């Protein structure tokens, strides 16, 4: 299994602080190692922050793709549902493929539901603006990076993962 690449800036900042304290002799090696172990336990962002990120991404990307304010508002509401579903399923350690399928279904279903109740005008703009938040762009970029760095096996595995996520997203929506 190829480990997933991720970036958590709060952890990076915490590690940098530990290294700086160790280099300036403010802490001993044992304390530095203990604090590094504590870094592993730092949790990701709270649910409301993640949901707000999905809402904002949907709202602004819908406008970017040519939707009007009503479509952007619908994408904002879809982002609420999408963020809650994604975070809930990820916290239950559901496999990524099913999380992506459920996310795609949530976007499609909620978009159609909102359109039926008069929120939004262009269904395609709402769906595209909302789906782009879970599109496999970062895994694909990591795949290209690995391949360009000569890591053919991991690059191809990551490319297949991105392709599989794209298929899951399309089938769910």
CSV table of C-alpha atoms in Angstrom, one decimal:
chain,number,residue,atom,x,y,z
A,1,UNK,CA,0.0,0.0,0.0
A,2,UNK,CA,1.3,3.4,-1.0
A,3,UNK,CA,0.8,5.8,2.0
A,4,UNK,CA,-1.3,8.9,1.3
A,5,UNK,CA,0.4,12.2,1.1
A,6,UNK,CA,-1.1,14.9,3.2
A,7,UNK,CA,-0.2,18.2,4.6
A,8,UNK,CA,-1.4,19.5,8.0
A,9,UNK,CA,0.1,23.0,8.5
A,10,UNK,CA,-0.7,23.0,12.2
A,11,UNK,CA,1.5,19.9,12.7
A,12,UNK,CA,4.3,21.4,10.6
A,13,UNK,CA,4.2,24.5,12.7
A,14,UNK,CA,4.2,22.4,15.9
A,15,UNK,CA,7.2,20.4,14.7
A,16,UNK,CA,9.1,23.6,13.7
A,17,UNK,CA,8.5,25.0,17.2
A,18,UNK,CA,9.9,21.8,18.8
A,19,UNK,CA,13.0,21.8,16.5
A,20,UNK,CA,13.6,25.5,17.3
A,21,UNK,CA,13.3,24.9,21.0
A,22,UNK,CA,15.7,22.0,20.8
A,23,UNK,CA,18.3,23.8,18.7
A,24,UNK,CA,18.3,26.8,21.1
A,25,UNK,CA,18.7,24.4,24.0
A,26,UNK,CA,15.4,25.3,25.6
A,27,UNK,CA,14.3,21.6,25.8
A,28,UNK,CA,16.2,18.3,26.1
A,29,UNK,CA,16.1,15.5,23.5
A,30,UNK,CA,13.7,13.5,25.7
A,31,UNK,CA,11.3,16.3,26.0
A,32,UNK,CA,11.6,17.0,22.2
A,33,UNK,CA,10.8,13.3,21.5
A,34,UNK,CA,7.8,13.4,23.8
A,35,UNK,CA,6.5,16.5,22.2
A,36,UNK,CA,6.9,14.9,18.8
A,37,UNK,CA,4.8,12.0,19.9
A,38,UNK,CA,2.1,14.5,21.0
A,39,UNK,CA,2.2,15.9,17.5
A,40,UNK,CA,0.8,12.7,16.1
A,41,UNK,CA,-2.3,13.2,18.2
A,42,UNK,CA,-3.2,16.6,16.9
A,43,UNK,CA,-6.6,16.3,15.3
A,44,UNK,CA,-7.6,17.9,12.0
A,45,UNK,CA,-10.0,20.9,11.8
A,46,UNK,CA,-13.3,20.9,13.6
A,47,UNK,CA,-16.4,19.8,11.8
A,48,UNK,CA,-17.8,23.4,11.3
A,49,UNK,CA,-14.6,24.6,9.8
A,50,UNK,CA,-14.5,21.7,7.3
A,51,UNK,CA,-18.2,22.2,6.4
A,52,UNK,CA,-17.6,25.9,6.0
A,53,UNK,CA,-14.8,25.1,3.6
A,54,UNK,CA,-17.0,22.9,1.5
A,55,UNK,CA,-19.7,25.6,1.5
A,56,UNK,CA,-17.3,28.3,0.5
A,57,UNK,CA,-15.7,26.2,-2.2
A,58,UNK,CA,-19.0,25.4,-3.7
A,59,UNK,CA,-20.3,28.9,-3.5
A,60,UNK,CA,-17.3,30.6,-5.2
A,61,UNK,CA,-16.6,27.9,-7.7
A,62,UNK,CA,-20.2,28.0,-8.9
A,63,UNK,CA,-19.7,31.7,-9.5
A,64,UNK,CA,-16.4,31.0,-11.2
A,65,UNK,CA,-18.0,28.5,-13.6
A,66,UNK,CA,-20.6,31.0,-14.7
A,67,UNK,CA,-23.5,30.4,-12.3
A,68,UNK,CA,-25.6,33.2,-10.8
A,69,UNK,CA,-26.0,34.1,-7.2
A,70,UNK,CA,-29.0,31.8,-6.8
A,71,UNK,CA,-26.9,28.9,-8.1
A,72,UNK,CA,-24.0,29.8,-5.7
A,73,UNK,CA,-26.4,29.9,-2.8
A,74,UNK,CA,-27.6,26.4,-3.8
A,75,UNK,CA,-24.0,25.2,-3.9
A,76,UNK,CA,-23.5,26.7,-0.5
A,77,UNK,CA,-26.4,24.6,0.9
A,78,UNK,CA,-25.1,21.5,-1.0
A,79,UNK,CA,-21.7,22.1,0.6
A,80,UNK,CA,-23.3,21.9,4.1
A,81,UNK,CA,-24.7,18.4,3.3
A,82,UNK,CA,-21.5,17.3,1.5
A,83,UNK,CA,-19.3,18.4,4.3
A,84,UNK,CA,-21.3,16.7,6.9
A,85,UNK,CA,-21.5,13.4,4.9
A,86,UNK,CA,-17.8,13.4,4.0
A,87,UNK,CA,-16.7,14.1,7.6
A,88,UNK,CA,-19.1,11.6,9.1
A,89,UNK,CA,-18.0,8.8,6.7
A,90,UNK,CA,-14.3,9.6,7.1
A,91,UNK,CA,-14.7,9.5,10.9
A,92,UNK,CA,-16.2,6.0,10.6
A,93,UNK,CA,-13.1,4.9,8.5
A,94,UNK,CA,-15.2,4.0,5.5
A,95,UNK,CA,-13.1,3.2,2.4
A,96,UNK,CA,-12.4,6.2,0.2
A,97,UNK,CA,-14.2,4.8,-2.8
A,98,UNK,CA,-17.5,4.6,-0.9
A,99,UNK,CA,-17.0,8.0,0.7
A,100,UNK,CA,-16.6,9.5,-2.8
A,101,UNK,CA,-19.6,7.7,-4.2
A,102,UNK,CA,-21.7,8.9,-1.3
A,103,UNK,CA,-20.4,12.4,-1.7
A,104,UNK,CA,-21.2,12.4,-5.4
A,105,UNK,CA,-24.7,11.1,-4.7
A,106,UNK,CA,-25.2,13.7,-2.0
A,107,UNK,CA,-24.2,16.5,-4.4
A,108,UNK,CA,-26.5,15.3,-7.2
A,109,UNK,CA,-29.5,14.5,-5.0
A,110,UNK,CA,-29.3,17.7,-3.0
A,111,UNK,CA,-28.8,19.8,-6.1
A,112,UNK,CA,-31.9,18.4,-7.7
A,113,UNK,CA,-33.9,18.8,-4.5
A,114,UNK,CA,-32.9,22.4,-4.1
A,115,UNK,CA,-33.6,23.1,-7.8
A,116,UNK,CA,-37.1,21.6,-7.4
A,117,UNK,CA,-37.8,23.9,-4.5
A,118,UNK,CA,-36.7,27.0,-6.4
A,119,UNK,CA,-33.2,27.5,-5.1
A,120,UNK,CA,-30.9,27.7,-8.1
A,121,UNK,CA,-31.4,27.9,-11.8
A,122,UNK,CA,-28.7,25.9,-13.6
A,123,UNK,CA,-28.3,22.4,-12.3
A,124,UNK,CA,-25.0,21.8,-14.1
A,125,UNK,CA,-23.4,24.8,-12.5
A,126,UNK,CA,-24.6,23.8,-9.1
A,127,UNK,CA,-23.3,20.2,-9.4
A,128,UNK,CA,-19.9,21.2,-11.0
A,129,UNK,CA,-19.3,23.9,-8.4
A,130,UNK,CA,-20.1,21.6,-5.5
A,131,UNK,CA,-18.3,18.5,-6.9
A,132,UNK,CA,-15.0,20.2,-7.6
A,133,UNK,CA,-14.3,20.2,-3.8
A,134,UNK,CA,-14.0,16.4,-3.8
A,135,UNK,CA,-12.5,16.0,-7.3
A,136,UNK,CA,-9.3,14.0,-7.3
A,137,UNK,CA,-7.0,16.9,-8.4
A,138,UNK,CA,-4.5,16.7,-5.6
A,139,UNK,CA,-4.0,12.9,-5.9
A,140,UNK,CA,-3.5,13.3,-9.7
A,141,UNK,CA,-0.9,16.1,-9.1
A,142,UNK,CA,0.9,13.8,-6.7
A,143,UNK,CA,0.8,11.0,-9.3
A,144,UNK,CA,2.4,13.3,-11.9
A,145,UNK,CA,5.0,14.5,-9.4
A,146,UNK,CA,5.9,10.9,-8.5
A,147,UNK,CA,6.2,9.9,-12.2
A,148,UNK,CA,8.4,13.0,-13.0
A,149,UNK,CA,10.6,12.2,-10.0
A,150,UNK,CA,11.2,8.7,-11.5
A,151,UNK,CA,9.0,6.8,-9.0
A,152,UNK,CA,7.0,5.0,-11.7
A,153,UNK,CA,5.3,2.4,-9.5
A,154,UNK,CA,3.9,4.8,-6.9
A,155,UNK,CA,3.1,7.4,-9.6
A,156,UNK,CA,1.0,4.9,-11.5
A,157,UNK,CA,-0.7,3.6,-8.4
A,158,UNK,CA,-1.6,7.2,-7.4
A,159,UNK,CA,-2.8,7.9,-11.0
A,160,UNK,CA,-5.0,4.8,-10.8
A,161,UNK,CA,-6.3,6.0,-7.4
A,162,UNK,CA,-7.2,9.4,-8.9
A,163,UNK,CA,-8.9,7.7,-11.8
A,164,UNK,CA,-10.9,5.4,-9.5
A,165,UNK,CA,-11.9,8.4,-7.4
A,166,UNK,CA,-13.1,10.2,-10.5
A,167,UNK,CA,-15.1,7.1,-11.6
A,168,UNK,CA,-16.6,6.9,-8.0
A,169,UNK,CA,-17.5,10.6,-8.1
A,170,UNK,CA,-19.1,10.3,-11.5
A,171,UNK,CA,-21.1,7.2,-10.6
A,172,UNK,CA,-22.3,8.7,-7.4
A,173,UNK,CA,-23.5,11.9,-9.0
